[in-house]
CSV table of C-alpha atoms in Angstrom, one decimal:
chain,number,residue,atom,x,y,z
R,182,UNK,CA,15.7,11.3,30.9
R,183,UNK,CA,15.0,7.5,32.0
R,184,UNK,CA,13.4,5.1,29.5
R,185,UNK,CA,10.2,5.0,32.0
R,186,UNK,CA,9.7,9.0,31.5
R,187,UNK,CA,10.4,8.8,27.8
R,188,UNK,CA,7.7,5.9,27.7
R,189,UNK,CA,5.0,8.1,29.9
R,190,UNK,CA,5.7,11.5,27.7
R,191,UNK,CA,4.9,9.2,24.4
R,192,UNK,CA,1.7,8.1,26.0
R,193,UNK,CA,0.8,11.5,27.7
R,194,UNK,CA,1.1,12.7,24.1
R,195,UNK,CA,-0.7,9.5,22.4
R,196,UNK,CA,-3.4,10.4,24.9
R,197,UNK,CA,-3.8,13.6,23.3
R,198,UNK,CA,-3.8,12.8,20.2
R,199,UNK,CA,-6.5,10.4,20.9
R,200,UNK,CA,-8.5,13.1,23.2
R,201,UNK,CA,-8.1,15.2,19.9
R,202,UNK,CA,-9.4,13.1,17.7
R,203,UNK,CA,-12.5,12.6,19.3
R,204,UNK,CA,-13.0,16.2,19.9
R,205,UNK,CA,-12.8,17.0,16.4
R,206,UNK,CA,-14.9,13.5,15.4
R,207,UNK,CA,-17.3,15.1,17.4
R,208,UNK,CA,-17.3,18.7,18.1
R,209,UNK,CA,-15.6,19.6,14.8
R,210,UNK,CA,-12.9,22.2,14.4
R,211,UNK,CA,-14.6,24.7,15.2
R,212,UNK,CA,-17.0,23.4,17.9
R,213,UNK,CA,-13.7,22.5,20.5
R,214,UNK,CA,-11.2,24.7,22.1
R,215,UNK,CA,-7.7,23.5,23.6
R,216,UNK,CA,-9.1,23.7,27.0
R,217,UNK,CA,-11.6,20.9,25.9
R,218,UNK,CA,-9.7,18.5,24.2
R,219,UNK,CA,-6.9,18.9,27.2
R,220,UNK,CA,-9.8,18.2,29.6
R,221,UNK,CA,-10.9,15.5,27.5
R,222,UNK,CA,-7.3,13.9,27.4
R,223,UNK,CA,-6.9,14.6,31.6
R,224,UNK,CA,-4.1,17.2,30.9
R,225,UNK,CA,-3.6,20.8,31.6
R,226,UNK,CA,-3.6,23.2,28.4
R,227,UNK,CA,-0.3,23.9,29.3
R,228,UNK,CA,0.6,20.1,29.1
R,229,UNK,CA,-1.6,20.0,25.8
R,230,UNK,CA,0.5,22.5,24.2
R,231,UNK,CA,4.2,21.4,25.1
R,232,UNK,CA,3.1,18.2,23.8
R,233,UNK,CA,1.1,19.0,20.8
R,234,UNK,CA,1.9,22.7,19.9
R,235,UNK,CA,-1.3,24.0,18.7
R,236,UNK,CA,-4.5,23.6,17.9
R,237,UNK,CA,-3.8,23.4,14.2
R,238,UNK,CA,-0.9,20.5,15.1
R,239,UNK,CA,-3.3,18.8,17.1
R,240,UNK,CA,-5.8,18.6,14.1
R,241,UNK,CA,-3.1,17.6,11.7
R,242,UNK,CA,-2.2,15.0,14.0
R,243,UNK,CA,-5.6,13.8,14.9
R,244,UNK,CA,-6.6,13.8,11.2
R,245,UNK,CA,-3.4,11.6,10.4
R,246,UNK,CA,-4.0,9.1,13.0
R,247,UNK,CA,-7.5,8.4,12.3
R,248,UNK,CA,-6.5,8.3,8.7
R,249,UNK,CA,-3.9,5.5,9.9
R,250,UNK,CA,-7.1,3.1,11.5
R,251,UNK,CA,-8.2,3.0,8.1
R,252,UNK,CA,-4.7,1.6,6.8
R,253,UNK,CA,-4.7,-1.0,9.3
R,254,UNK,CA,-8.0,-2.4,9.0
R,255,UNK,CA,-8.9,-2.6,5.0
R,256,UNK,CA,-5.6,-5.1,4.9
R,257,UNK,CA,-7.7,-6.5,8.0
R,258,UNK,CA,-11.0,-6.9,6.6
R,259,UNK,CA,-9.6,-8.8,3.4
R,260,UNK,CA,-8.1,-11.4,4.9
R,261,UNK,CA,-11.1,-12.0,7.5
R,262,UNK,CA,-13.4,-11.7,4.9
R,263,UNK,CA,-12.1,-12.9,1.3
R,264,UNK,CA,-13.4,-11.9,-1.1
R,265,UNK,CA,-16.8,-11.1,1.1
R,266,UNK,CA,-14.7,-8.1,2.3
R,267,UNK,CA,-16.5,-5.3,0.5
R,268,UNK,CA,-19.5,-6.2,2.2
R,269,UNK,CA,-18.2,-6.7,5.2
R,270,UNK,CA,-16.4,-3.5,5.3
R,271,UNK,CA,-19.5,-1.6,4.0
R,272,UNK,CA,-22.1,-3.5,6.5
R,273,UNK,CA,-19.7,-2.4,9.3
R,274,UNK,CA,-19.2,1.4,8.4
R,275,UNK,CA,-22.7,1.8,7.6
R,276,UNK,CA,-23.8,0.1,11.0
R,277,UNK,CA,-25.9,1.1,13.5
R,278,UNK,CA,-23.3,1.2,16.0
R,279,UNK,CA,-20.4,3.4,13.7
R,280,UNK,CA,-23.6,5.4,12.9
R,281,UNK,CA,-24.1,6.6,16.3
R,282,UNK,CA,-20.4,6.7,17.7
R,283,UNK,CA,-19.0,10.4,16.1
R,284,UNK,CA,-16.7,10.2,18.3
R,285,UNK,CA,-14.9,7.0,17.9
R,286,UNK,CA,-15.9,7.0,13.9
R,287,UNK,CA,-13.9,7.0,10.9
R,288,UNK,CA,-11.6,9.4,10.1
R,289,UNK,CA,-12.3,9.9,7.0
R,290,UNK,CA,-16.4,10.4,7.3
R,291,UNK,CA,-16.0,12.9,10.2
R,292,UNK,CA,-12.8,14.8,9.2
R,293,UNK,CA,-13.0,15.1,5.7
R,294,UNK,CA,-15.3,17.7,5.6
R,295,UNK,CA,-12.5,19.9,8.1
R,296,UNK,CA,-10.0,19.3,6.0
R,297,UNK,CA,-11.8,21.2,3.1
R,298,UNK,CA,-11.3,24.3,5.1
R,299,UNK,CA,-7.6,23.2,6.1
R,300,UNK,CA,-4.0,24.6,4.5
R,301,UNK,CA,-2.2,22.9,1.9
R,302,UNK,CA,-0.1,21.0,4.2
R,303,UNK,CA,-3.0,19.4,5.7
R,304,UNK,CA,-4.8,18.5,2.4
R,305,UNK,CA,-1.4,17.5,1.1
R,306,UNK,CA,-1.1,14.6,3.9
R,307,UNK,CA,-5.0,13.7,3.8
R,308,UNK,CA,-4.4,12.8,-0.1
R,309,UNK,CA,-1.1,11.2,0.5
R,310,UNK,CA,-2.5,9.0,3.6
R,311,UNK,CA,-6.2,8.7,1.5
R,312,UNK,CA,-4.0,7.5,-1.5
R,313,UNK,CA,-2.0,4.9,0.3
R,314,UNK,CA,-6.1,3.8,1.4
R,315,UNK,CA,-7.3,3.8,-2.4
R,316,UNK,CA,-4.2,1.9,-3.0
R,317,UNK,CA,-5.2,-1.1,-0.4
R,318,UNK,CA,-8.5,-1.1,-1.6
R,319,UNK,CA,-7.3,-1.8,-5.4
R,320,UNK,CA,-5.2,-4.7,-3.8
R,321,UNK,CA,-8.1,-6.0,-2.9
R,322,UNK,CA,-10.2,-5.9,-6.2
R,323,UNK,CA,-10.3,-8.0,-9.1
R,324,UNK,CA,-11.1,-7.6,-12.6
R,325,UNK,CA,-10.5,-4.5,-14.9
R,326,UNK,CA,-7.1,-2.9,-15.8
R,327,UNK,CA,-5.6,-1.0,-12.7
R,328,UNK,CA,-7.1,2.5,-13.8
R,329,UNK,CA,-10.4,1.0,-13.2
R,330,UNK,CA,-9.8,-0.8,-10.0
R,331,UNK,CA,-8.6,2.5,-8.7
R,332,UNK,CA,-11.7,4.1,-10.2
R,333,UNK,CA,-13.8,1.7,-8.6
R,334,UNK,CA,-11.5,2.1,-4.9
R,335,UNK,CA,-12.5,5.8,-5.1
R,336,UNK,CA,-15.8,5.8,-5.9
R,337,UNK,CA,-16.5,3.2,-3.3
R,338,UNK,CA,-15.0,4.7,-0.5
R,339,UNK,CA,-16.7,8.6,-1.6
R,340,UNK,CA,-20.2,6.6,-1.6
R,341,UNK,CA,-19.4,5.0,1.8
R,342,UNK,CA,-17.8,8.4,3.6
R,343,UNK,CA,-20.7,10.6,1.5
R,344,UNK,CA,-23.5,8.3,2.7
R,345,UNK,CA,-22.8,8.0,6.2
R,346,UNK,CA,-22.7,11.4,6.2
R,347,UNK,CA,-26.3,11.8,4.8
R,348,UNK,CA,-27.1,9.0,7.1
R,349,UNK,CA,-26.0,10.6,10.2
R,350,UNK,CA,-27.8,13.7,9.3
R,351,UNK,CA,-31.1,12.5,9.2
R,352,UNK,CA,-33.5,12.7,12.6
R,353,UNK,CA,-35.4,9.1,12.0
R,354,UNK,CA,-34.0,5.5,12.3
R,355,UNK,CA,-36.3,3.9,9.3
R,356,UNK,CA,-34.8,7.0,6.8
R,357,UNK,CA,-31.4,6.2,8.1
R,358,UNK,CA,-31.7,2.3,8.1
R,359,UNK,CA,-33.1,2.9,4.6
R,360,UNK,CA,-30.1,5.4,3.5
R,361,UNK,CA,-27.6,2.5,4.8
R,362,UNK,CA,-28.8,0.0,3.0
R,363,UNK,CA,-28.6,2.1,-0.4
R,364,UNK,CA,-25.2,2.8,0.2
R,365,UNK,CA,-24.2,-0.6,1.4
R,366,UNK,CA,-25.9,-2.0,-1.7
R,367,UNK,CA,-24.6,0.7,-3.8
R,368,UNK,CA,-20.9,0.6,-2.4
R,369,UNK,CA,-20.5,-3.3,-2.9
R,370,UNK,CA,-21.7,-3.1,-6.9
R,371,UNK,CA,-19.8,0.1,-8.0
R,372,UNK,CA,-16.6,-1.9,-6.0
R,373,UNK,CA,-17.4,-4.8,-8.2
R,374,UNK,CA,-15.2,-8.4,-8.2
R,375,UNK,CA,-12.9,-8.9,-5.4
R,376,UNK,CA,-10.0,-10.9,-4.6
R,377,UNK,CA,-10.0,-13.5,-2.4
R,378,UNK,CA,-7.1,-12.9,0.3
């Protein structure tokens, strides 16, 4: 196999993955078959399932990578930001724009609640990958002893991924402007002091 077809297999199967993760963003679990997401991705089924396995591996996978976005970026924010990067964070995941996109969202707002119905292995790597988030999110706090940054890091982040949640189900825009701005608000003070990057 030549380097050229070893590089197009790793981003047939990156395209999946990403097809995937949107389906299940959007669709949820339950609400997309393989034909969909392979459709989605511009693959047969059979292509989605030599690359990906199952529908189950797919998830796993999907769930990981989003999980991944949210490892890269909270570094990210804190050192755009300083120690304005709570806010920053939280005015950007409670924005109108993440509000609307499902599809593209966060990871951890639109999988979570699948992963509650998922085997152990899946909830095993969800807690390991949402530790390793928790764990950047105390880097970035200041104040406390470390059991309460990391009480603060949780709490912050189960307002933010709970809230968006309540936001997104709601049918007008002043009701969800109004729940965004409480969570914003409520997100930044139970975060509390901040480092400055």
């Amino acid at each position: 196999m030549t380097k050229q077809s070893v590089t197009k297999k790793e981003e047939t199967r990156q395209r999946m993955i990403e097809a995937a993760g949107r389906s299940f963003r959007r669709f949820g679990f339950a609400g997309i078959g393989v034909d969909g997401i392979a459709k989605s991705a511009g693959v047969t089924s059979g292509a989605f399932y030599a690359h990906l396995g199952s529908k189950d591996a797919a998830f796993h996978m999907a769930v990981a990578a989003g999980l991944d976005e949210v490892i890269t970026s909270v570094p990210e924010f804190q050192k755009v930001y300083g120690a304005d990067w709570v806010m920053a964070f939280a005015d950007y995941y409670l924005g109108h724009a993440h509000r609307e996109d499902l599809a593209s969202g966060c990871a951890m707002t639109t999988l979570t609640p699948e992963v509650v119905r998922a085997d152990e292995d899946q909830q095993a790597s969800y807690e390991e990958k949402m530790t390793i988030i928790v764990n950047l999110v105390v880097a970035g706090l200041a104040g406390g002893s470390e059991e309460d940054r990391r009480a603060r890091a949780w709490a912050m982040l189960s307002i933010l991924i709970g809230g968006l949640n309540v936001a997104r189900a709601m049918n007008g825009a002043p009701v969800t402007d109004e729940i965004a701005q409480a969570v914003m608000k409520a997100a930044v003070q139970v975060a509390g002091p901040t480092l400055k990057q």
